Short mmCIF file of C-alpha atoms in Angstrom, two decimals:
data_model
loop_
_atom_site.label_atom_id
_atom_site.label_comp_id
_atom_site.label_asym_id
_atom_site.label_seq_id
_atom_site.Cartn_x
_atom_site.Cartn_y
_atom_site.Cartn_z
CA UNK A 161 0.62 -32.74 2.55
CA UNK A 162 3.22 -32.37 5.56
CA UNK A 163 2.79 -29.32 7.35
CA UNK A 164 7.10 -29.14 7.92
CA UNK A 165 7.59 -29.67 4.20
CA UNK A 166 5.05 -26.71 3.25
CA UNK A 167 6.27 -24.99 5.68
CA UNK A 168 9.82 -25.00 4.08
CA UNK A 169 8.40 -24.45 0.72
CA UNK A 170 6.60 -21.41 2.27
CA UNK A 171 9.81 -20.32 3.23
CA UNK A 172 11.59 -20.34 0.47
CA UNK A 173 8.84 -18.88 -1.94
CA UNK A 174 9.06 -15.84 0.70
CA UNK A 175 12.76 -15.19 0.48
CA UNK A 176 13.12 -16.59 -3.37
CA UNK A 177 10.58 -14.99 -4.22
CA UNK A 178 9.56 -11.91 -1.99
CA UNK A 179 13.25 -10.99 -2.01
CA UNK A 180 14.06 -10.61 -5.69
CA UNK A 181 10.90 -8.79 -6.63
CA UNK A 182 11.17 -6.14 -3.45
CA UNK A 183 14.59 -5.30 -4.62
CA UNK A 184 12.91 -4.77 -8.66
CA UNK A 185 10.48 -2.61 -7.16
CA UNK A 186 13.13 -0.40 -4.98
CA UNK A 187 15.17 -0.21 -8.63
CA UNK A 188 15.17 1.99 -10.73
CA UNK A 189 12.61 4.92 -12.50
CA UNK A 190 9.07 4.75 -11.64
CA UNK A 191 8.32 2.61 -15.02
CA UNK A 192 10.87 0.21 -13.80
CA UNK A 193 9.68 -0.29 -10.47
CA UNK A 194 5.91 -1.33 -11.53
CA UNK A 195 7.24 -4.78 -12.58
CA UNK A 196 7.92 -5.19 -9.20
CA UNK A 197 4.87 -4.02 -7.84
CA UNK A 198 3.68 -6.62 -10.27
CA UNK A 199 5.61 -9.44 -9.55
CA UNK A 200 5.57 -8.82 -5.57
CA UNK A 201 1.52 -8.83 -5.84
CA UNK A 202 1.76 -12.37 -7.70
CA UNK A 203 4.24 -13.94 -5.26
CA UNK A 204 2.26 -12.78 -2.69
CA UNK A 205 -0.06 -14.40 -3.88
CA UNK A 206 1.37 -17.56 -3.84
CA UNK A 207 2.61 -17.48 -0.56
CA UNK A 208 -1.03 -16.36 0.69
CA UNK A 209 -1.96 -19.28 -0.81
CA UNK A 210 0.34 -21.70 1.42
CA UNK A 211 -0.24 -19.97 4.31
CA UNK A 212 -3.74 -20.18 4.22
CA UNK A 213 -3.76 -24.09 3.52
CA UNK A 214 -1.07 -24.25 6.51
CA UNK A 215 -3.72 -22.73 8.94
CA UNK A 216 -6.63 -24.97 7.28
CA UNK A 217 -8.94 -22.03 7.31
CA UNK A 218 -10.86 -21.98 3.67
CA UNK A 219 -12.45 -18.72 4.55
CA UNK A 220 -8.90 -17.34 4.85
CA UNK A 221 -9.63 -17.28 1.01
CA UNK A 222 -10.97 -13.92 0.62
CA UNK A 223 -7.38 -12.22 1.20
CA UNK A 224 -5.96 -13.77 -1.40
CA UNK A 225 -8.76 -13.04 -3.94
CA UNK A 226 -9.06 -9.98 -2.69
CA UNK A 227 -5.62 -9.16 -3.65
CA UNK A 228 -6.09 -10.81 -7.17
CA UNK A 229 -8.73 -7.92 -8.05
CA UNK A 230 -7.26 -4.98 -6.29
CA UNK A 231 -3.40 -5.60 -7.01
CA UNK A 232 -4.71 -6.12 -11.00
CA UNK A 233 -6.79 -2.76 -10.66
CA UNK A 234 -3.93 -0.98 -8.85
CA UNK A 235 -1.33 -2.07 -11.47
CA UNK A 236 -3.13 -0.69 -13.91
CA UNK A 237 -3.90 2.87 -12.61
CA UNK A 238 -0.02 3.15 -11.87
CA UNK A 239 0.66 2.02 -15.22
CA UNK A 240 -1.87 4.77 -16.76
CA UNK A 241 -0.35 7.26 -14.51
CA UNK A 242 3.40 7.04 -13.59
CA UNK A 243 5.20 9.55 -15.52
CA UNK A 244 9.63 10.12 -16.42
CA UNK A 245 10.94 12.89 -14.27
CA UNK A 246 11.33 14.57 -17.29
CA UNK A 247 7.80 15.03 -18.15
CA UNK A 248 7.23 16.13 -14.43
CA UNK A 249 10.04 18.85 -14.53
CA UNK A 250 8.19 20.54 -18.18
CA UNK A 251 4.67 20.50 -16.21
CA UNK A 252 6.21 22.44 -13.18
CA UNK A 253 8.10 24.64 -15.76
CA UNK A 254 4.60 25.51 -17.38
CA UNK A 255 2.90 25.97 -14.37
CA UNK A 256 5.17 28.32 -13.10
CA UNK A 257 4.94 30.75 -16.27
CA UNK B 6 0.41 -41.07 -3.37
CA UNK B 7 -1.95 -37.96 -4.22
CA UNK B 8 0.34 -35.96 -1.42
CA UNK B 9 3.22 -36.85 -3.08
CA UNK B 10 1.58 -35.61 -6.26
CA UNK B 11 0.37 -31.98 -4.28
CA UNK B 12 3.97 -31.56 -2.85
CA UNK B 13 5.24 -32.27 -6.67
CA UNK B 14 3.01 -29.48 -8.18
CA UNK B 15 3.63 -26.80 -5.30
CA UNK B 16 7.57 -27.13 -5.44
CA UNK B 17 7.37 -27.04 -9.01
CA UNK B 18 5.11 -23.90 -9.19
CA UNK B 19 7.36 -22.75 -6.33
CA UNK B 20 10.86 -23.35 -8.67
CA UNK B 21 9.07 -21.81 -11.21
CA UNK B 22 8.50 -18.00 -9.26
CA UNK B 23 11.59 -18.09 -7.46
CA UNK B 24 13.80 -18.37 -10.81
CA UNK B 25 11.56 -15.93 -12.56
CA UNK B 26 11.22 -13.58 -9.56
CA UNK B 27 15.51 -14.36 -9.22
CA UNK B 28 15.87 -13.42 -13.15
CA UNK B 29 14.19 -10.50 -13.46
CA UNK B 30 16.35 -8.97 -10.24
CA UNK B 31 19.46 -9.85 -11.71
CA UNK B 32 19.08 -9.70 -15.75
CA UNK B 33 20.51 -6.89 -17.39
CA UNK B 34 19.59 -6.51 -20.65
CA UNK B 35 16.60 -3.84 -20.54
CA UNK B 36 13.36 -3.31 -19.19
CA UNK B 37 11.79 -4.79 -21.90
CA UNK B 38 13.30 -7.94 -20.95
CA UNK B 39 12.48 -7.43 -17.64
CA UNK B 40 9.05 -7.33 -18.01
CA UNK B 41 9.21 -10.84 -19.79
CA UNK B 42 9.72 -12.43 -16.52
CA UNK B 43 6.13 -11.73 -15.01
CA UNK B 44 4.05 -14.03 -17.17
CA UNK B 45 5.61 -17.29 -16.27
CA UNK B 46 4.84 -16.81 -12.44
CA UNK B 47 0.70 -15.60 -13.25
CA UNK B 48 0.38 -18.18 -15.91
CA UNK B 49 2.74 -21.28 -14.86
CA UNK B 50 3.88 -21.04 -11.06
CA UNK B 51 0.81 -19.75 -9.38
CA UNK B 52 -1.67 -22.46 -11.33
CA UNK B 53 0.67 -25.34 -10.85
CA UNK B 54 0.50 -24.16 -6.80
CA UNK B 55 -3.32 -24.17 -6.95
CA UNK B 56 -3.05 -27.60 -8.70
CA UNK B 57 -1.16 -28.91 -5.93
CA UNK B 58 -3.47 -27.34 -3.48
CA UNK B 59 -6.33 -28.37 -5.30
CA UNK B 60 -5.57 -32.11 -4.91
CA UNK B 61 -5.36 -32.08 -1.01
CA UNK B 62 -8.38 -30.08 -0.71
CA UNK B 63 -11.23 -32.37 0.05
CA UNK B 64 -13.83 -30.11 -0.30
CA UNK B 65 -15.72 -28.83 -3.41
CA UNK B 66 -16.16 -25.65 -2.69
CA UNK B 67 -12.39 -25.02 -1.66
CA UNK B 68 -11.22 -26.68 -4.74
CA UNK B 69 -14.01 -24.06 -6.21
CA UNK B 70 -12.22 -21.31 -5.15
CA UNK B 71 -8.61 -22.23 -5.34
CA UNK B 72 -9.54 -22.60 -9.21
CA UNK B 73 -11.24 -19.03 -9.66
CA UNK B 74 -8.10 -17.59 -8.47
CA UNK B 75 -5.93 -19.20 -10.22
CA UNK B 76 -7.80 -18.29 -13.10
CA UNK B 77 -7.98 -15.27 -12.46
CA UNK B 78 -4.34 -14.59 -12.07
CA UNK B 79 -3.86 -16.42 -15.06
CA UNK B 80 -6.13 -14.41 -17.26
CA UNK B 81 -5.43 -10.67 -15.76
CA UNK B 82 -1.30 -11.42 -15.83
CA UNK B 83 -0.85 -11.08 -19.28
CA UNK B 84 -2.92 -7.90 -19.32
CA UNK B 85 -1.33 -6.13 -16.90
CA UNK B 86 2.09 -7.26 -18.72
CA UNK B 87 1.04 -5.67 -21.98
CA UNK B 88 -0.12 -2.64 -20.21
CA UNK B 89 3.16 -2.46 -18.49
CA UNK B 90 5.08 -2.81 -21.99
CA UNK B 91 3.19 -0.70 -23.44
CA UNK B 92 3.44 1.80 -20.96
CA UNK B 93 7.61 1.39 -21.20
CA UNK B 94 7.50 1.36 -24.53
CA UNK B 95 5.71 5.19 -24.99
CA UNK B 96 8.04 6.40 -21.82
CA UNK B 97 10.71 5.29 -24.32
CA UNK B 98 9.34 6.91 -27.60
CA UNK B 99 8.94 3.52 -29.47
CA UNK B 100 5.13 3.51 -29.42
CA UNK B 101 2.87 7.01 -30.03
CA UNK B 102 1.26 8.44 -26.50
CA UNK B 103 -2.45 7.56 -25.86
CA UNK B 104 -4.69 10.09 -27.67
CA UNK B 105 -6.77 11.15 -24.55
CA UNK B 106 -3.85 12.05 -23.04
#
């Protein structure tokens, strides 16, 4: 595969891609913004993936499965624990009283 | 003829993330629409990438690898899309709160 070409596809996955899901995880309530922690963790992915086949390192490898597991782990525990700012404001009400 | 191939299947899984990444920033119908647009870049875009990576890799082991993480993507994207709607969808009184809660 030409280097310039995936290069350029590199490229435009990053500011496609990267772009678009940064600005759905700066949106919004805290709900809202873990689909873009999701979606920036699988386009990061990807372009991990090109980069590492540009620099023609296979042991480069381990990033991106190391962000497979922890970005899938992480997702979850924010899921299980992001809260409304509602439901924040009661439990400082009731730990005040 | 197989580069031609590998460039084929990495723009396509390439097209494929930037629209979905491109529609979820600018649709505005709802979360729950929102969160629609995760599954085709875990399940489609990434594995069509590791295809196309997959053919120019020469070795076993890389293509070894390249295909466990694909996989993997593919089979903990979904999850972690469910979670997600569910999680939106007790924030927003649809579905009861866990009962360890």
């Amino acid at each position: 595969m030409s280097q310039t070409a995936l290069q350029i596809v590199t490229l435009v996955l990053i500011v496609g891609g990267l772009g678009p899901a940064a600005l759905v995880a700066c949106r919004g309530q805290a709900a809202e913004r873990l689909i873009g922690l999701e979606l920036v963790g699988a386009t990061l992915l990807a372009v991990m993936l090109l980069v590492v086949q540009l620099s023609g390192e296979s042991y480069e490898l381990i990033v991106p499965t190391a962000l497979v597991v922890l970005s899938f782990a992480g997702t979850l525990v924010f899921t299980r624990l992001v809260h409304e700012p509602d439901d924040e404001q009661e439990e400082g009400d009731q730990g005040e009283r | 003829m197989s580069v031609d191939i590998a460039l084929a299947l990495v723009c396509l899984g390439t097209a494929v993330i930037v629209l979905s990444c491109t529609g979820a920033a600018v649709i505005r119908s709802g979360t729950f629409d929102r969160v629609h647009f995760l599954t085709p870049i875990t399940s489609i875009g990434v594995p069509l990438i590791v295809a196309g990576l997959c053919v120019t890799t020469s070795t076993a082991l890389g293509i070894a690898w390249l295909a466990v993480l694909g996989a993997l993507l593919a089979a903990t994207g979904p999850v972690v899309e469910a979670a997600i709607g569910r999680r939106l969808a007790q924030l927003a009184g649809k579905v009861p709160p866990a009962s360890p809660q």
